[in-house]
Amino acid sequence: MIRHLARYELEMVRRDRRAWWPLLCLAGLVLLSFASVSLDAARGDGAKRAVAAAERARWVGQGEKDPHSAAHYSIFAFKPSPALAGLDPGVGPFVGQSVWLEAHHQNDMLYRPQQDASLLQRAGLANPAALILGFAPLIVFLLAFIVVAQDRERGTMRLALGAAVHPAAIIRAKTLAIWGAATALLIVPVALGGAVLAAIGGQLDLDVLARLVLWVGLMSAYLALLAAIGIVVALRARDARIALAMLFGLWIVLALVLPRAASGAADTLRPLESSQAVRQRILDETPAYWSAEDSKRHKAALLARHGVDRIEDIPNPRMAELDMVERHSHEVFDRVLGGFYGQVIGQDRLFATFGLLSPTIAAQSLSASLTGSDFSHHHDFIITAEHYRRDLVNRMNADGMAHSAQGDARHTSDARLWSQIPAFAYAAPVLGRASATVLPALAALLAWLGGAWLVLGVTARRLKP
């Protein structure tokens, strides 16, 4: 019976142009944004692959030189776009897409796509997830107002409830009709588009498929709880005008005000150290230039490490000193930068916890995590690139230390060594391996979903014709 009632309510919604056209317009905008973001990601990835190939050729063809100089010559590493970036680019537009890998430095990532963003992209409204999270509540609440509040105003609701054997079934059918229409038009088309593009790009493996299915489930759950909230408010309001005002106010508070307030609160409660201060701490502990005191301290450390009394007894003292300083910098990078990245992840986790205040916050955190575009996934790329840099530099230094060179003499290597370094390749973490914000956001969203449908059930059972 519920299925037939829901189908009937869906047909009523479709015939009412006041709600149907806004829903169609938002669906069209979501599709256009999906196409735009996907096209930008495809163009960016194509450019990255071309430059990465040129970088590899430049590395292998750099000619004969001191291997430590080769480590400074080094290469760029490029971060590929997540397979589902077209659904939710997350932090992608605001973080760098490439990093220069060189000896002694863990450099900041370069090129933020937001630098070349259009006006709509700079406003944060040019991707499907942002549009659905921000404007679907308004459309769903408008649908709830039309199918419930106006029916009550006209008296048709009372007639329907009086004639029904199970009045609560009518309310559940209205809710399902709103949820079904919103899901079918806002979620399904872009999800199918994401699957097709991932398949065309050869990225549709089990992990991407699981992420896509869970993203569809997340957004469907978000729309379901919004439909339940809209129906409950429309049923409990004294009249249609109050219902409309309450629903409009709820949209502003839940989707616009609270996410921004939560972001500000997270910044206040867990402030981040400025990037300039972080870089200064690194420079203080791993200086780019050595003083006479530094060289004297390095010499003593080298003699102790190699168990000799004279620096000349070390086969390649210059390279040994460079290697020792390089390995010291690793500890500093792990401690200073690792601590900073931990603070960022902690701030993201706190923001996800604020999902208890608004389902939009919880869904926003989960969406970026499921599409692999949150900071946890970006951090995984940073760590992978840094491990590659350290392996490369250590390999160059090891080659130098294996050959004797005293004073101003220099050992040199050529393409036979450069070609032994594998090309940089990055594979994004599988689902669940980089998901710092999932648990608090998921708990918050389930609480909202359960609470909304519980209140809807209670409200429906207490209805009287």
CSV table of C-alpha atoms in Angstrom, one decimal:
chain,number,residue,atom,x,y,z
A,1,MET,CA,0.0,0.0,0.0
A,2,ILE,CA,2.8,2.4,0.9
A,3,ARG,CA,4.3,1.9,-2.6
A,4,HIS,CA,1.1,2.8,-4.3
A,5,LEU,CA,0.5,5.8,-2.1
A,6,ALA,CA,4.1,7.0,-2.6
A,7,ARG,CA,3.7,6.7,-6.4
A,8,TYR,CA,0.5,8.7,-6.2
A,9,GLU,CA,2.2,11.4,-4.1
A,10,LEU,CA,5.1,11.5,-6.4
A,11,GLU,CA,2.8,12.1,-9.4
A,12,MET,CA,1.2,14.9,-7.4
A,13,VAL,CA,4.6,16.4,-6.8
A,14,ARG,CA,5.5,16.1,-10.4
A,15,ARG,CA,2.3,17.9,-11.5
A,16,ASP,CA,2.9,20.8,-9.1
A,17,ARG,CA,5.2,23.1,-11.1
A,18,ARG,CA,5.9,25.3,-8.1
A,19,ALA,CA,8.1,22.6,-6.5
A,20,TRP,CA,9.0,20.5,-9.6
A,21,TRP,CA,10.7,23.2,-11.6
A,22,PRO,CA,13.0,24.3,-8.8
A,23,LEU,CA,13.9,20.7,-8.3
A,24,LEU,CA,14.6,20.3,-12.0
A,25,CYS,CA,16.7,23.5,-12.1
A,26,LEU,CA,18.8,22.4,-9.1
A,27,ALA,CA,19.3,19.0,-10.8
A,28,GLY,CA,20.4,20.7,-14.0
A,29,LEU,CA,22.9,22.9,-12.1
A,30,VAL,CA,24.3,19.8,-10.2
A,31,LEU,CA,24.8,18.1,-13.6
A,32,LEU,CA,26.5,21.1,-15.1
A,33,SER,CA,28.8,21.5,-12.1
A,34,PHE,CA,29.7,17.8,-12.3
A,35,ALA,CA,30.6,18.1,-16.0
A,36,SER,CA,32.6,21.3,-15.3
A,37,VAL,CA,34.6,19.8,-12.3
A,38,SER,CA,35.2,16.5,-14.2
A,39,LEU,CA,36.4,18.3,-17.3
A,40,ASP,CA,38.8,20.4,-15.2
A,41,ALA,CA,40.1,17.3,-13.4
A,42,ALA,CA,40.6,15.5,-16.7
A,43,ARG,CA,42.5,18.4,-18.2
A,44,GLY,CA,44.6,18.8,-15.1
A,45,ASP,CA,45.5,15.1,-15.0
A,46,GLY,CA,46.4,15.2,-18.7
A,47,ALA,CA,48.8,18.1,-18.1
A,48,LYS,CA,50.3,16.4,-15.0
A,49,ARG,CA,51.0,13.2,-16.9
A,50,ALA,CA,52.7,15.1,-19.8
A,51,VAL,CA,54.8,17.2,-17.4
A,52,ALA,CA,55.7,14.1,-15.3
A,53,ALA,CA,56.9,12.3,-18.4
A,54,ALA,CA,59.0,15.3,-19.3
A,55,GLU,CA,60.4,15.5,-15.8
A,56,ARG,CA,61.4,11.8,-16.0
A,57,ALA,CA,63.2,12.4,-19.2
A,58,ARG,CA,65.0,15.4,-17.7
A,59,TRP,CA,66.0,13.4,-14.7
A,60,VAL,CA,67.4,10.5,-16.6
A,61,GLY,CA,69.1,12.8,-19.2
A,62,GLN,CA,70.7,15.2,-16.8
A,63,GLY,CA,74.2,14.0,-17.7
A,64,GLU,CA,77.2,13.1,-15.6
A,65,LYS,CA,77.5,14.9,-12.3
A,66,ASP,CA,78.0,14.6,-8.6
A,67,PRO,CA,75.1,12.4,-7.2
A,68,HIS,CA,74.3,14.9,-4.4
A,69,SER,CA,74.0,17.6,-7.1
A,70,ALA,CA,71.6,15.3,-8.9
A,71,ALA,CA,69.6,15.1,-5.7
A,72,HIS,CA,69.3,18.9,-5.7
A,73,TYR,CA,68.4,18.8,-9.4
A,74,SER,CA,65.7,16.2,-8.6
A,75,ILE,CA,62.2,16.2,-10.0
A,76,PHE,CA,58.6,17.3,-9.5
A,77,ALA,CA,56.0,14.9,-8.2
A,78,PHE,CA,52.3,15.3,-9.3
A,79,LYS,CA,49.2,14.4,-7.4
A,80,PRO,CA,46.5,12.8,-9.6
A,81,SER,CA,42.9,13.8,-9.0
A,82,PRO,CA,40.7,11.3,-7.1
A,83,ALA,CA,38.6,9.1,-9.3
A,84,LEU,CA,35.4,10.7,-7.9
A,85,ALA,CA,36.6,14.3,-7.8
A,86,GLY,CA,33.8,15.2,-10.1
A,87,LEU,CA,31.3,14.5,-7.3
A,88,ASP,CA,33.2,16.3,-4.6
A,89,PRO,CA,36.6,17.9,-5.1
A,90,GLY,CA,36.9,18.5,-1.4
A,91,VAL,CA,40.1,20.3,-0.4
A,92,GLY,CA,41.6,19.7,-3.9
A,93,PRO,CA,41.1,23.3,-5.2
A,94,PHE,CA,42.7,24.8,-2.1
A,95,VAL,CA,45.9,22.6,-1.8
A,96,GLY,CA,48.9,22.2,-4.1
A,97,GLN,CA,49.0,19.6,-6.9
A,98,SER,CA,52.7,19.2,-7.2
A,99,VAL,CA,55.8,19.2,-5.1
A,100,TRP,CA,59.5,19.8,-5.8
A,101,LEU,CA,61.5,16.9,-4.4
A,102,GLU,CA,65.1,17.9,-3.5
A,103,ALA,CA,67.8,17.3,-1.0
A,104,HIS,CA,67.5,18.8,2.5
A,105,HIS,CA,64.0,20.3,1.9
A,106,GLN,CA,60.5,19.0,2.3
A,107,ASN,CA,58.9,21.7,0.2
A,108,ASP,CA,55.4,23.0,0.2
A,109,MET,CA,53.1,21.8,-2.5
A,110,LEU,CA,52.6,24.1,-5.4
A,111,TYR,CA,49.8,25.2,-7.8
A,112,ARG,CA,46.4,25.5,-6.2
A,113,PRO,CA,43.6,25.1,-8.8
A,114,GLN,CA,41.6,27.8,-6.9
A,115,GLN,CA,44.1,30.3,-8.1
A,116,ASP,CA,42.5,29.9,-11.6
A,117,ALA,CA,39.0,29.5,-10.4
A,118,SER,CA,36.0,31.1,-11.9
A,119,LEU,CA,33.7,33.4,-9.9
A,120,LEU,CA,31.3,30.6,-9.2
A,121,GLN,CA,34.1,28.3,-8.1
A,122,ARG,CA,35.6,30.9,-5.8
A,123,ALA,CA,32.2,31.2,-4.1
A,124,GLY,CA,32.3,27.4,-3.4
A,125,LEU,CA,29.2,26.6,-5.3
A,126,ALA,CA,30.6,24.9,-8.4
A,127,ASN,CA,30.6,21.3,-7.4
A,128,PRO,CA,27.8,18.7,-7.0
A,129,ALA,CA,28.3,18.0,-3.3
A,130,ALA,CA,28.3,21.7,-2.3
A,131,LEU,CA,25.1,22.3,-4.3
A,132,ILE,CA,23.3,19.3,-2.9
A,133,LEU,CA,24.4,20.0,0.7
A,134,GLY,CA,23.6,23.7,0.5
A,135,PHE,CA,20.5,23.9,-1.6
A,136,ALA,CA,18.8,20.5,-1.5
A,137,PRO,CA,17.4,21.3,2.0
A,138,LEU,CA,15.6,24.4,0.5
A,139,ILE,CA,14.1,22.3,-2.3
A,140,VAL,CA,13.1,19.4,-0.1
A,141,PHE,CA,11.5,21.7,2.5
A,142,LEU,CA,9.6,23.4,-0.3
A,143,LEU,CA,8.3,20.0,-1.5
A,144,ALA,CA,7.3,19.2,2.1
A,145,PHE,CA,5.4,22.5,2.4
A,146,ILE,CA,3.5,21.9,-0.8
A,147,VAL,CA,2.5,18.3,-0.2
A,148,VAL,CA,1.6,18.8,3.5
A,149,ALA,CA,1.0,22.3,4.7
A,150,GLN,CA,-1.0,23.4,1.7
A,151,ASP,CA,-3.0,20.2,1.8
A,152,ARG,CA,-3.9,21.0,5.4
A,153,GLU,CA,-4.8,24.6,4.5
A,154,ARG,CA,-7.1,23.4,1.7
A,155,GLY,CA,-8.6,20.7,3.9
A,156,THR,CA,-7.7,17.8,1.6
A,157,MET,CA,-5.4,16.4,4.2
A,158,ARG,CA,-8.2,16.0,6.7
A,159,LEU,CA,-10.4,14.2,4.1
A,160,ALA,CA,-7.5,11.9,3.2
A,161,LEU,CA,-6.7,11.0,6.8
A,162,GLY,CA,-10.3,10.5,7.7
A,163,ALA,CA,-10.8,8.1,4.8
A,164,ALA,CA,-7.6,6.1,5.4
A,165,VAL,CA,-7.4,2.9,7.4
A,166,HIS,CA,-3.8,3.7,8.4
A,167,PRO,CA,-3.5,7.5,8.4
A,168,ALA,CA,0.2,7.3,9.3
A,169,ALA,CA,0.8,5.5,6.0
A,170,ILE,CA,-0.2,8.6,4.1
A,171,ILE,CA,2.5,10.6,5.9
A,172,ARG,CA,5.2,8.0,5.3
A,173,ALA,CA,4.1,7.9,1.6
A,174,LYS,CA,4.5,11.7,1.3
A,175,THR,CA,7.9,11.5,2.8
A,176,LEU,CA,9.0,8.7,0.5
A,177,ALA,CA,7.7,10.6,-2.5
A,178,ILE,CA,9.8,13.7,-1.6
A,179,TRP,CA,12.9,11.6,-0.9
A,180,GLY,CA,12.5,9.5,-4.0
A,181,ALA,CA,12.1,12.5,-6.3
A,182,ALA,CA,15.1,14.4,-4.8
A,183,THR,CA,17.3,11.3,-4.9
A,184,ALA,CA,16.4,10.3,-8.4
A,185,LEU,CA,17.1,13.8,-9.8
A,186,LEU,CA,19.9,15.1,-7.7
A,187,ILE,CA,22.0,12.0,-6.8
A,188,VAL,CA,21.5,9.2,-9.3
A,189,PRO,CA,22.4,11.1,-12.5
A,190,VAL,CA,25.8,12.4,-11.2
A,191,ALA,CA,26.5,9.0,-9.6
A,192,LEU,CA,26.0,7.3,-12.9
A,193,GLY,CA,28.1,9.9,-14.6
A,194,GLY,CA,30.9,9.4,-12.0
A,195,ALA,CA,30.8,5.6,-12.6
A,196,VAL,CA,31.0,6.1,-16.4
A,197,LEU,CA,33.9,8.6,-16.3
A,198,ALA,CA,35.8,6.3,-13.8
A,199,ALA,CA,35.3,3.4,-16.2
A,200,ILE,CA,36.4,5.4,-19.2
A,201,GLY,CA,39.5,6.5,-17.3
A,202,GLY,CA,40.3,2.9,-16.2
A,203,GLN,CA,39.8,3.7,-12.5
A,204,LEU,CA,36.6,1.8,-11.8
A,205,ASP,CA,38.0,-0.8,-9.4
A,206,LEU,CA,36.3,-2.3,-6.3
A,207,ASP,CA,37.5,0.5,-4.1
A,208,VAL,CA,36.1,3.2,-6.3
A,209,LEU,CA,32.9,1.3,-6.8
A,210,ALA,CA,32.5,0.9,-3.0
A,211,ARG,CA,33.2,4.6,-2.5
A,212,LEU,CA,30.6,5.5,-5.1
A,213,VAL,CA,27.9,3.3,-3.6
A,214,LEU,CA,28.6,4.7,-0.1
A,215,TRP,CA,28.5,8.2,-1.5
A,216,VAL,CA,25.1,7.6,-3.0
A,217,GLY,CA,23.9,6.1,0.3
A,218,LEU,CA,25.2,9.1,2.2
A,219,MET,CA,23.5,11.6,0.0
A,220,SER,CA,20.3,9.6,0.0
A,221,ALA,CA,20.3,9.4,3.8
A,222,TYR,CA,20.9,13.2,3.9
A,223,LEU,CA,17.8,13.8,1.7
A,224,ALA,CA,15.8,11.2,3.7
A,225,LEU,CA,16.3,13.0,7.0
A,226,LEU,CA,15.6,16.4,5.4
A,227,ALA,CA,12.3,15.0,4.0
A,228,ALA,CA,11.4,13.8,7.4
A,229,ILE,CA,12.3,17.1,9.1
A,230,GLY,CA,10.3,19.0,6.4
A,231,ILE,CA,7.2,16.8,6.8
A,232,VAL,CA,7.3,17.0,10.6
A,233,VAL,CA,7.6,20.8,10.6
A,234,ALA,CA,4.8,21.2,8.0
A,235,LEU,CA,2.5,18.9,10.1
A,236,ARG,CA,3.2,20.6,13.4
A,237,ALA,CA,3.0,24.3,12.3
A,238,ARG,CA,-0.2,26.1,13.1
A,239,ASP,CA,-0.8,27.2,9.5
A,240,ALA,CA,0.9,27.1,6.1
A,241,ARG,CA,2.5,30.6,6.4
A,242,ILE,CA,4.2,29.7,9.7
A,243,ALA,CA,5.2,26.3,8.2
A,244,LEU,CA,6.9,28.1,5.3
A,245,ALA,CA,8.7,30.6,7.5
A,246,MET,CA,9.9,27.8,9.8
A,247,LEU,CA,11.2,25.7,6.9
A,248,PHE,CA,12.9,28.6,5.3
A,249,GLY,CA,14.6,29.5,8.6
A,250,LEU,CA,15.6,25.9,9.2
A,251,TRP,CA,17.3,25.9,5.8
A,252,ILE,CA,19.3,29.0,6.6
A,253,VAL,CA,20.3,27.7,10.0
A,254,LEU,CA,21.2,24.1,9.1
A,255,ALA,CA,22.8,24.6,5.7
A,256,LEU,CA,24.3,28.1,5.8
A,257,VAL,CA,24.8,29.4,9.3
A,258,LEU,CA,25.9,26.4,11.4
A,259,PRO,CA,28.5,25.0,8.9
A,260,ARG,CA,30.2,28.4,8.9
A,261,ALA,CA,29.9,28.8,12.7
A,262,ALA,CA,31.3,25.3,13.2
A,263,SER,CA,34.3,26.2,11.0
A,264,GLY,CA,34.9,29.3,13.1
A,265,ALA,CA,34.6,27.4,16.3
A,266,ALA,CA,37.0,24.7,15.2
A,267,ASP,CA,39.5,27.4,14.3
A,268,THR,CA,39.1,29.0,17.7
A,269,LEU,CA,39.1,25.8,19.8
A,270,ARG,CA,42.0,24.2,17.9
A,271,PRO,CA,44.0,27.0,16.2
A,272,LEU,CA,46.7,26.1,13.7
A,273,GLU,CA,50.2,27.4,13.8
A,274,SER,CA,50.9,29.6,10.8
A,275,SER,CA,52.7,28.1,7.9
A,276,GLN,CA,55.3,30.8,8.2
A,277,ALA,CA,56.0,29.9,11.8
A,278,VAL,CA,56.3,26.2,10.9
A,279,ARG,CA,58.8,27.0,8.1
A,280,GLN,CA,60.8,29.2,10.5
A,281,ARG,CA,61.0,26.4,13.1
A,282,ILE,CA,62.3,24.0,10.4
A,283,LEU,CA,64.9,26.6,9.2
A,284,ASP,CA,66.1,27.1,12.8
A,285,GLU,CA,66.6,23.3,13.3
A,286,THR,CA,67.8,22.4,9.8
A,287,PRO,CA,69.7,25.6,8.5
A,288,ALA,CA,70.3,25.8,4.8
A,289,TYR,CA,73.9,27.2,5.5
A,290,TRP,CA,76.3,25.9,8.1
A,291,SER,CA,78.3,28.1,10.4
A,292,ALA,CA,81.9,27.3,11.5
A,293,GLU,CA,80.4,25.9,14.7
A,294,ASP,CA,78.0,23.7,12.8
A,295,SER,CA,80.9,22.3,10.7
A,296,LYS,CA,83.0,21.6,13.8
A,297,ARG,CA,80.1,19.8,15.4
A,298,HIS,CA,79.4,17.8,12.2
A,299,LYS,CA,83.1,16.8,12.0
A,300,ALA,CA,83.1,15.4,15.6
A,301,ALA,CA,79.9,13.5,14.9
A,302,LEU,CA,81.3,12.0,11.7
A,303,LEU,CA,84.5,10.9,13.4
A,304,ALA,CA,82.5,9.2,16.2
A,305,ARG,CA,80.1,7.6,13.7
A,306,HIS,CA,82.9,6.1,11.5
A,307,GLY,CA,85.2,5.2,14.5
A,308,VAL,CA,88.2,7.1,13.1
A,309,ASP,CA,90.5,9.8,14.4
A,310,ARG,CA,91.0,11.8,11.2
A,311,ILE,CA,88.5,13.1,8.7
A,312,GLU,CA,90.8,11.9,5.9
A,313,ASP,CA,90.1,8.3,7.0
A,314,ILE,CA,86.5,8.6,5.8
A,315,PRO,CA,86.3,7.7,2.1
A,316,ASN,CA,84.1,10.6,1.1
A,317,PRO,CA,83.8,13.0,4.1
A,318,ARG,CA,81.8,15.6,2.2
A,319,MET,CA,79.2,13.2,1.1
A,320,ALA,CA,79.1,11.6,4.6
A,321,GLU,CA,78.5,15.0,6.2
A,322,LEU,CA,75.7,15.7,3.6
A,323,ASP,CA,74.1,12.4,4.4
A,324,MET,CA,74.3,12.9,8.1
A,325,VAL,CA,72.6,16.3,7.8
A,326,GLU,CA,70.0,15.0,5.5
A,327,ARG,CA,69.0,12.2,7.9
A,328,HIS,CA,68.9,14.8,10.8
A,329,SER,CA,66.4,16.8,8.7
A,330,HIS,CA,64.1,13.8,8.4
A,331,GLU,CA,63.6,13.7,12.2
A,332,VAL,CA,62.9,17.5,12.2
A,333,PHE,CA,60.4,17.2,9.3
A,334,ASP,CA,58.6,14.3,11.0
A,335,ARG,CA,58.4,16.2,14.3
A,336,VAL,CA,57.5,19.7,13.1
A,337,LEU,CA,55.6,19.1,9.9
A,338,GLY,CA,54.1,15.9,11.2
A,339,GLY,CA,52.8,17.7,14.3
A,340,PHE,CA,51.3,20.5,12.1
A,341,TYR,CA,49.5,18.0,9.9
A,342,GLY,CA,48.2,16.2,13.0
A,343,GLN,CA,46.8,19.5,14.1
A,344,VAL,CA,45.0,20.0,10.8
A,345,ILE,CA,43.5,16.4,11.0
A,346,GLY,CA,42.5,17.1,14.6
A,347,GLN,CA,40.7,20.3,13.5
A,348,ASP,CA,38.9,18.4,10.7
A,349,ARG,CA,37.8,15.7,13.2
A,350,LEU,CA,36.4,18.4,15.6
A,351,PHE,CA,34.5,20.0,12.7
A,352,ALA,CA,33.0,16.6,11.9
A,353,THR,CA,31.9,16.2,15.5
A,354,PHE,CA,29.9,19.4,15.1
A,355,GLY,CA,27.8,17.4,12.7
A,356,LEU,CA,25.7,16.8,15.8
A,357,LEU,CA,24.5,20.4,15.4
A,358,SER,CA,23.7,20.2,11.7
A,359,PRO,CA,23.4,17.2,9.3
A,360,THR,CA,25.0,19.4,6.6
A,361,ILE,CA,28.2,19.4,8.5
A,362,ALA,CA,28.2,15.7,9.0
A,363,ALA,CA,27.4,15.0,5.3
A,364,GLN,CA,30.0,17.5,4.2
A,365,SER,CA,32.8,15.7,6.1
A,366,LEU,CA,31.6,12.3,5.0
A,367,SER,CA,31.3,13.2,1.3
A,368,ALA,CA,34.9,14.5,1.0
A,369,SER,CA,36.2,11.4,2.8
A,370,LEU,CA,34.2,9.0,0.6
A,371,THR,CA,35.3,10.6,-2.6
A,372,GLY,CA,39.0,10.6,-1.4
A,373,SER,CA,39.3,14.4,-1.5
A,374,ASP,CA,39.6,15.4,2.2
A,375,PHE,CA,42.8,16.4,3.9
A,376,SER,CA,43.5,12.9,5.2
A,377,HIS,CA,43.8,11.7,1.6
A,378,HIS,CA,45.9,14.8,0.7
A,379,HIS,CA,48.2,14.1,3.6
A,380,ASP,CA,48.7,10.5,2.4
A,381,PHE,CA,50.1,11.9,-0.9
A,382,ILE,CA,52.4,14.3,1.0
A,383,ILE,CA,53.8,11.3,3.0
A,384,THR,CA,54.2,9.2,-0.1
A,385,ALA,CA,56.0,11.9,-2.0
A,386,GLU,CA,58.3,12.6,1.0
A,387,HIS,CA,59.2,8.9,1.3
A,388,TYR,CA,60.1,8.9,-2.4
A,389,ARG,CA,62.3,12.0,-1.9
A,390,ARG,CA,64.1,10.5,1.0
A,391,ASP,CA,64.7,7.2,-0.9
A,392,LEU,CA,66.1,9.2,-3.9
A,393,VAL,CA,68.4,11.5,-1.8
A,394,ASN,CA,69.6,8.6,0.4
A,395,ARG,CA,70.4,6.6,-2.8
A,396,MET,CA,72.4,9.5,-4.3
A,397,ASN,CA,74.3,10.0,-1.0
A,398,ALA,CA,75.0,6.3,-0.7
A,399,ASP,CA,76.5,6.2,-4.2
A,400,GLY,CA,78.8,9.1,-3.3
A,401,MET,CA,79.9,7.6,0.0
A,402,ALA,CA,80.7,4.3,-1.7
A,403,HIS,CA,83.4,6.1,-3.7
A,404,SER,CA,86.5,7.8,-2.3
A,405,ALA,CA,86.8,11.5,-2.8
A,406,GLN,CA,89.0,13.8,-0.6
A,407,GLY,CA,89.3,17.5,-0.6
A,408,ASP,CA,87.9,19.2,-3.7
A,409,ALA,CA,87.7,15.9,-5.6
A,410,ARG,CA,84.2,14.9,-6.7
A,411,HIS,CA,82.8,11.4,-7.5
A,412,THR,CA,80.4,11.6,-10.5
A,413,SER,CA,77.7,9.3,-11.8
A,414,ASP,CA,75.6,9.2,-14.9
A,415,ALA,CA,72.4,7.9,-16.4
A,416,ARG,CA,73.2,4.3,-15.3
A,417,LEU,CA,72.5,5.5,-11.7
A,418,TRP,CA,69.7,8.0,-12.5
A,419,SER,CA,67.7,5.3,-14.4
A,420,GLN,CA,67.8,3.0,-11.3
A,421,ILE,CA,65.5,5.4,-9.5
A,422,PRO,CA,61.9,4.3,-10.3
A,423,ALA,CA,59.5,6.9,-11.7
A,424,PHE,CA,57.3,8.4,-9.0
A,425,ALA,CA,53.8,6.8,-9.0
A,426,TYR,CA,51.0,7.4,-6.5
A,427,ALA,CA,48.2,5.1,-5.6
A,428,ALA,CA,45.4,6.7,-3.5
A,429,PRO,CA,44.7,4.8,-0.2
A,430,VAL,CA,41.9,2.3,-0.2
A,431,LEU,CA,38.6,3.1,1.6
A,432,GLY,CA,39.1,3.3,5.3
A,433,ARG,CA,42.9,3.8,5.4
A,434,ALA,CA,42.7,7.6,5.4
A,435,SER,CA,39.5,8.6,7.0
A,436,ALA,CA,40.1,10.6,10.1
A,437,THR,CA,36.7,12.3,10.1
A,438,VAL,CA,34.5,9.3,9.2
A,439,LEU,CA,33.5,8.0,12.6
A,440,PRO,CA,32.4,11.3,14.2
A,441,ALA,CA,30.6,12.4,11.0
A,442,LEU,CA,28.9,9.0,10.5
A,443,ALA,CA,27.8,8.9,14.2
A,444,ALA,CA,26.3,12.4,13.8
A,445,LEU,CA,24.5,11.7,10.6
A,446,LEU,CA,23.0,8.4,11.9
A,447,ALA,CA,21.8,10.3,15.0
A,448,TRP,CA,20.1,12.9,12.8
A,449,LEU,CA,18.6,10.2,10.5
A,450,GLY,CA,17.3,8.1,13.4
A,451,GLY,CA,16.0,11.1,15.3
A,452,ALA,CA,14.2,12.6,12.3
A,453,TRP,CA,12.5,9.4,11.3
A,454,LEU,CA,11.6,8.7,15.0
A,455,VAL,CA,9.9,12.1,15.3
A,456,LEU,CA,8.2,11.6,12.0
A,457,GLY,CA,6.8,8.2,13.2
A,458,VAL,CA,5.5,9.7,16.4
A,459,THR,CA,4.0,12.7,14.7
A,460,ALA,CA,2.3,10.5,12.1
A,461,ARG,CA,0.8,8.2,14.7
A,462,ARG,CA,-0.7,11.1,16.7
A,463,LEU,CA,-2.4,12.6,13.6
A,464,LYS,CA,-6.1,12.9,13.8
A,465,PRO,CA,-8.4,13.7,10.9
